[in-house]
Structure formats: C-alpha cells, structure tokens
Tab-separated table of C-alpha atoms in Angstrom:
chain	number	residue	atom	x	y	z
R	80	UNK	CA	14.066	1.807	-60.260
R	81	UNK	CA	12.178	0.726	-63.540
R	82	UNK	CA	12.654	2.031	-66.953
R	83	UNK	CA	10.127	4.496	-68.313
R	84	UNK	CA	7.708	3.630	-70.826
R	85	UNK	CA	7.862	4.933	-74.348
R	86	UNK	CA	6.097	3.808	-77.744
R	87	UNK	CA	8.226	1.816	-79.655
R	88	UNK	CA	7.651	3.773	-82.863
R	89	UNK	CA	6.021	7.111	-84.251
R	90	UNK	CA	5.927	8.613	-87.584
R	91	UNK	CA	4.663	11.658	-89.328
R	92	UNK	CA	4.847	13.169	-92.814
R	93	UNK	CA	7.342	16.114	-93.299
R	94	UNK	CA	5.796	19.434	-91.946
R	95	UNK	CA	3.547	17.614	-89.580
R	96	UNK	CA	3.809	17.488	-85.708
R	97	UNK	CA	4.656	14.151	-83.874
R	98	UNK	CA	4.294	13.701	-80.149
R	99	UNK	CA	6.163	11.005	-78.271
R	100	UNK	CA	5.143	9.899	-74.799
R	101	UNK	CA	7.071	8.936	-71.868
R	102	UNK	CA	5.301	7.438	-68.850
R	103	UNK	CA	6.597	6.834	-65.526
R	104	UNK	CA	5.453	6.933	-61.900
R	105	UNK	CA	4.754	9.193	-59.094
R	106	UNK	CA	8.264	8.212	-57.831
R	107	UNK	CA	10.099	9.791	-60.894
R	108	UNK	CA	8.554	11.505	-63.768
R	109	UNK	CA	5.438	12.879	-61.256
R	110	UNK	CA	7.697	13.842	-58.857
R	111	UNK	CA	10.390	15.713	-60.281
R	112	UNK	CA	11.062	18.174	-63.028
R	113	UNK	CA	14.147	16.482	-64.081
R	114	UNK	CA	12.918	14.964	-67.376
R	115	UNK	CA	15.515	15.036	-70.451
R	116	UNK	CA	15.124	14.011	-74.115
R	117	UNK	CA	17.702	12.685	-76.391
R	118	UNK	CA	18.027	12.038	-80.125
R	119	UNK	CA	20.212	9.511	-81.751
R	120	UNK	CA	20.987	8.901	-85.147
R	121	UNK	CA	22.215	5.404	-86.111
R	122	UNK	CA	26.104	5.086	-85.615
R	123	UNK	CA	26.097	8.278	-83.479
R	124	UNK	CA	26.158	9.349	-79.796
R	125	UNK	CA	23.054	10.686	-78.330
R	126	UNK	CA	22.329	14.422	-78.209
R	127	UNK	CA	20.644	16.504	-75.637
R	128	UNK	CA	17.560	17.811	-77.003
R	129	UNK	CA	15.359	18.952	-74.023
R	130	UNK	CA	16.289	19.027	-70.207
R	131	UNK	CA	14.238	20.048	-67.219
R	132	UNK	CA	11.048	19.151	-68.924
R	133	UNK	CA	10.744	22.063	-71.627
R	134	UNK	CA	14.322	23.494	-71.812
R	135	UNK	CA	16.192	23.519	-75.056
R	136	UNK	CA	19.936	23.779	-75.024
R	137	UNK	CA	21.550	26.122	-77.230
R	138	UNK	CA	21.274	25.217	-80.918
R	139	UNK	CA	18.410	22.906	-80.866
R	140	UNK	CA	15.699	24.140	-83.048
R	141	UNK	CA	12.560	25.258	-81.503
R	142	UNK	CA	10.608	22.921	-83.299
R	143	UNK	CA	11.345	20.495	-80.298
R	144	UNK	CA	9.311	21.211	-77.312
R	145	UNK	CA	8.773	19.251	-74.004
R	146	UNK	CA	6.003	19.071	-71.665
R	147	UNK	CA	4.650	17.033	-68.601
R	148	UNK	CA	1.478	16.351	-67.226
R	149	UNK	CA	1.436	13.889	-64.131
R	150	UNK	CA	3.416	10.834	-64.681
R	151	UNK	CA	3.882	11.304	-68.470
R	152	UNK	CA	6.294	13.606	-70.188
R	153	UNK	CA	6.002	14.303	-73.974
R	154	UNK	CA	8.351	15.331	-76.571
R	155	UNK	CA	6.657	17.240	-79.579
R	156	UNK	CA	8.599	17.614	-82.869
R	157	UNK	CA	6.728	20.350	-85.168
R	158	UNK	CA	6.950	20.791	-88.628
R	159	UNK	CA	8.923	17.675	-89.292
R	160	UNK	CA	11.970	17.531	-91.190
R	161	UNK	CA	13.731	14.304	-92.877
R	162	UNK	CA	16.529	14.849	-90.598
R	163	UNK	CA	14.434	14.394	-87.545
R	164	UNK	CA	14.333	10.772	-88.185
R	165	UNK	CA	16.323	9.188	-85.241
R	166	UNK	CA	15.821	7.187	-81.963
R	167	UNK	CA	14.255	9.552	-79.019
R	168	UNK	CA	14.926	8.561	-75.499
R	169	UNK	CA	13.653	10.057	-72.489
R	170	UNK	CA	15.085	9.864	-69.322
R	171	UNK	CA	13.828	10.957	-65.444
R	172	UNK	CA	16.055	11.490	-62.439
R	173	UNK	CA	15.480	12.674	-58.781
R	174	UNK	CA	17.939	15.224	-59.340
R	175	UNK	CA	21.310	16.221	-57.633
R	176	UNK	CA	23.556	13.613	-57.196
R	177	UNK	CA	21.362	10.834	-58.498
R	178	UNK	CA	21.733	8.805	-61.753
R	179	UNK	CA	18.618	8.762	-64.033
R	180	UNK	CA	16.508	5.919	-65.679
R	181	UNK	CA	15.746	5.741	-69.418
R	182	UNK	CA	12.712	5.231	-71.414
R	183	UNK	CA	13.172	2.012	-73.832
R	184	UNK	CA	13.273	4.505	-76.988
R	185	UNK	CA	11.098	5.635	-79.829
R	186	UNK	CA	12.077	5.364	-83.468
R	187	UNK	CA	10.608	8.152	-85.287
R	188	UNK	CA	10.149	7.780	-88.933
R	189	UNK	CA	9.419	10.670	-91.360
R	190	UNK	CA	7.357	9.080	-94.005
G	179	UNK	CA	35.942	22.721	-76.689
G	180	UNK	CA	35.184	19.882	-74.294
G	181	UNK	CA	35.625	16.539	-75.699
G	182	UNK	CA	35.365	12.911	-74.179
G	183	UNK	CA	37.087	9.957	-75.837
G	184	UNK	CA	36.669	6.546	-74.692
G	185	UNK	CA	38.981	3.726	-75.287
G	186	UNK	CA	39.006	-0.141	-74.692
G	187	UNK	CA	39.646	-3.503	-75.750
G	188	UNK	CA	36.616	-3.896	-78.252
G	189	UNK	CA	36.570	-7.611	-77.721
G	190	UNK	CA	36.254	-9.423	-74.121
G	191	UNK	CA	35.935	-13.048	-73.341
G	192	UNK	CA	33.052	-14.265	-71.164
G	193	UNK	CA	33.827	-14.194	-67.411
G	194	UNK	CA	36.633	-11.816	-67.966
G	195	UNK	CA	36.929	-8.179	-66.852
G	196	UNK	CA	36.339	-5.215	-69.125
G	197	UNK	CA	38.425	-1.987	-68.690
G	198	UNK	CA	37.542	1.220	-70.246
G	199	UNK	CA	39.132	4.761	-70.202
G	200	UNK	CA	37.537	8.177	-71.063
G	201	UNK	CA	39.879	11.193	-71.757
G	202	UNK	CA	38.937	14.333	-71.071
G	203	UNK	CA	40.052	17.409	-73.141
G	204	UNK	CA	39.070	21.102	-72.878
G	205	UNK	CA	38.043	21.078	-69.295
G	206	UNK	CA	39.223	19.661	-65.831
G	207	UNK	CA	37.689	16.835	-64.483
G	208	UNK	CA	38.322	18.099	-61.141
G	209	UNK	CA	35.703	20.743	-61.762
G	210	UNK	CA	33.206	21.085	-58.828
G	211	UNK	CA	30.156	21.311	-61.042
G	212	UNK	CA	30.302	18.022	-62.905
G	213	UNK	CA	29.814	14.274	-62.601
G	214	UNK	CA	31.668	12.193	-65.240
G	215	UNK	CA	30.143	8.553	-65.968
G	216	UNK	CA	29.431	5.856	-68.206
G	217	UNK	CA	26.176	4.989	-70.486
G	218	UNK	CA	25.539	1.740	-72.676
G	219	UNK	CA	23.695	0.972	-75.683
G	220	UNK	CA	23.174	-3.088	-76.202
G	221	UNK	CA	22.055	-4.111	-79.763
G	222	UNK	CA	18.473	-3.719	-80.188
G	223	UNK	CA	17.856	-2.088	-76.712
G	224	UNK	CA	17.462	1.008	-75.217
G	225	UNK	CA	20.058	3.379	-73.184
G	226	UNK	CA	21.201	2.352	-69.718
G	227	UNK	CA	23.133	4.368	-67.187
G	228	UNK	CA	25.996	2.653	-65.903
G	229	UNK	CA	27.936	4.679	-63.127
G	230	UNK	CA	29.463	8.197	-62.442
G	231	UNK	CA	31.947	9.989	-60.455
G	232	UNK	CA	32.380	13.211	-58.767
G	233	UNK	CA	36.020	14.758	-58.443
G	234	UNK	CA	35.797	13.996	-54.767
G	235	UNK	CA	35.715	10.255	-55.716
G	236	UNK	CA	32.064	9.700	-54.768
G	237	UNK	CA	30.474	7.330	-57.195
G	238	UNK	CA	26.702	6.661	-58.261
G	239	UNK	CA	25.927	2.993	-59.467
G	240	UNK	CA	23.159	1.682	-61.156
G	241	UNK	CA	21.875	-0.808	-58.813
G	242	UNK	CA	21.549	-3.583	-61.081
G	243	UNK	CA	25.239	-3.232	-62.059
G	244	UNK	CA	26.828	-2.137	-58.643
G	245	UNK	CA	28.007	-5.376	-57.621
G	246	UNK	CA	30.095	-5.837	-60.874
G	247	UNK	CA	31.447	-2.279	-61.509
G	248	UNK	CA	34.169	0.053	-60.343
G	249	UNK	CA	35.024	3.724	-61.231
G	250	UNK	CA	38.001	5.695	-60.706
G	251	UNK	CA	39.249	9.052	-61.671
G	252	UNK	CA	42.907	10.135	-62.252
G	253	UNK	CA	43.024	13.973	-62.107
G	254	UNK	CA	46.968	13.741	-63.385
G	255	UNK	CA	45.794	12.204	-66.783
G	256	UNK	CA	42.149	14.178	-66.704
G	257	UNK	CA	40.799	10.810	-67.316
G	258	UNK	CA	38.109	8.362	-65.505
G	259	UNK	CA	38.071	4.629	-65.814
G	260	UNK	CA	35.468	1.923	-65.569
G	261	UNK	CA	35.797	-1.742	-65.143
G	262	UNK	CA	32.997	-4.340	-65.157
G	263	UNK	CA	33.710	-7.845	-64.123
G	264	UNK	CA	32.313	-11.363	-64.818
G	265	UNK	CA	30.931	-10.172	-68.391
G	266	UNK	CA	28.591	-11.946	-70.399
G	267	UNK	CA	26.908	-11.578	-73.616
G	268	UNK	CA	24.410	-9.177	-72.154
G	269	UNK	CA	27.301	-6.873	-71.641
G	270	UNK	CA	27.714	-6.412	-75.228
G	271	UNK	CA	26.956	-2.988	-76.733
G	272	UNK	CA	28.438	0.724	-77.284
G	273	UNK	CA	29.647	2.139	-74.094
G	274	UNK	CA	29.730	6.089	-74.102
G	275	UNK	CA	31.235	8.334	-71.639
G	276	UNK	CA	29.280	11.345	-70.545
G	277	UNK	CA	29.316	14.461	-68.260
G	278	UNK	CA	26.528	15.673	-66.195
G	279	UNK	CA	26.073	18.542	-63.961
G	280	UNK	CA	25.967	18.082	-60.182
G	281	UNK	CA	22.717	20.309	-59.565
G	282	UNK	CA	21.136	19.675	-63.010
G	283	UNK	CA	19.282	16.283	-62.567
G	284	UNK	CA	21.079	13.993	-64.689
G	285	UNK	CA	21.368	16.031	-67.913
G	286	UNK	CA	23.707	14.390	-70.117
G	287	UNK	CA	25.152	17.424	-71.860
G	288	UNK	CA	28.398	16.083	-73.365
G	289	UNK	CA	28.937	12.624	-74.900
G	290	UNK	CA	31.875	10.930	-76.125
G	291	UNK	CA	31.563	9.312	-79.622
G	292	UNK	CA	31.290	5.670	-77.875
G	293	UNK	CA	33.380	2.519	-77.943
G	294	UNK	CA	32.067	-0.859	-78.962
G	295	UNK	CA	32.585	-3.952	-76.688
G	296	UNK	CA	31.783	-7.447	-77.840
G	297	UNK	CA	31.792	-10.227	-75.103
G	298	UNK	CA	32.642	-13.367	-77.140
G	299	UNK	CA	34.934	-16.391	-76.913
C-alpha cells in the first residue's frame, strides 16, 4: 500500500482559510470513508483532529473541517490562528481490522 | 483518564533487536473494542504504522516491516510489547504507542508521548 500524497507545505495569514489535500487511489481514499487527520506540534505526540472524513472529536474547534471528493480528501482550517502552525498528517484505511496508510505530512505555517 | 506510556532502551546498535513496552492505565487492554499498536516518526519523514494487536492476540502488521516485527500483549500487566529485529539507521525515530477502535477504521484516538530510539554503534 503506497503512502498518500500531501503537499509538503501550506501557509496562510491569521484569520484566513487554508486547505490541505491528501490524494490516494480508488483502492484507499476513494474506496472508503475512513480518512482521518492528525495535528502534530514539534516535540509532541500527534492529535486526532478529524475522523471518518468529516467528523470532529470532542474538543476540536469547528474551525477544522474535512471533506472528500473522489480519491482526494481535504482538511480545511478556517480563521487561522497562530497555534494552528503544525504538521498535519492524513491517513486512510479499509476499515475494521486493518492498519492505515499515512500521507507524508504537510507543514502548515501561519504567516 | 486513559494514558499510554512507552518505555525502551533509547539507543540500539545496528543489527540488534529493539524491545519496547507500552503501559496502559485508565482502561483495560482486554477491552473488546480496541486495538493497541505502534506508530513511528523517523527524523525528517512522515508517520508510519508498524503493527497493532487485539486482546485475542490477533495482530496486524505493516507488510514492509512484517518480517522483522513481533507484537505481544500481557493482560496481567496491562501492557503491550514490540520487538523489531535487525535494526538499522533507518529505524531511528520516535516510537508512539496508540489505541484504535476495532470498528472505527484506524482512528488513532489516544497516543502516548513517544519514546526516542536511536540506532548507532
């Protein structure tokens, strides 16, 4: 299973919106609604931000949203804040008792 | 509150075997709802799943690492373990213990703080 493709970097100014893409194939992202997104600050463990394409765990601000079209999933961060600067990873799985495959990660910079 | 805490040697010599342990507190690993597993982050690279184990002993392995990985579960100590043999510099990184739901589609909802592993002679 090949890694999912993410842009290495993205940026935006405070208050703006930024969208990070995650491209897979018809065998992973396109086949299942099991796409998750994780935020990782330097030196910290990753944190679940989105699961099941567009669901937010309790405590995640509604500025974070997810979507999917065909073989590409997207994470949108609206109303950018300085604390949103971090690495973001997507993952996709076939569901049930299967491991997932990660994207290479996107470094989001808040200008 | 569920917490995961990884422990390991920190430094491993090339060709040797890495052994890591993850102690789980705040929940029982015998739960029928979750897998417990490992993810790693090599320096300058992205996250990579390694393996997961269910309370029944059923294991899931990353095909690229399967030949070198063994996972085990110790109900009495409420912990899981990982061994990775034939270590090389490419195995250097931060290793995280994680939980994911049996039916949720690899949603990693709880992470340990991670333990750094360096492969060097």
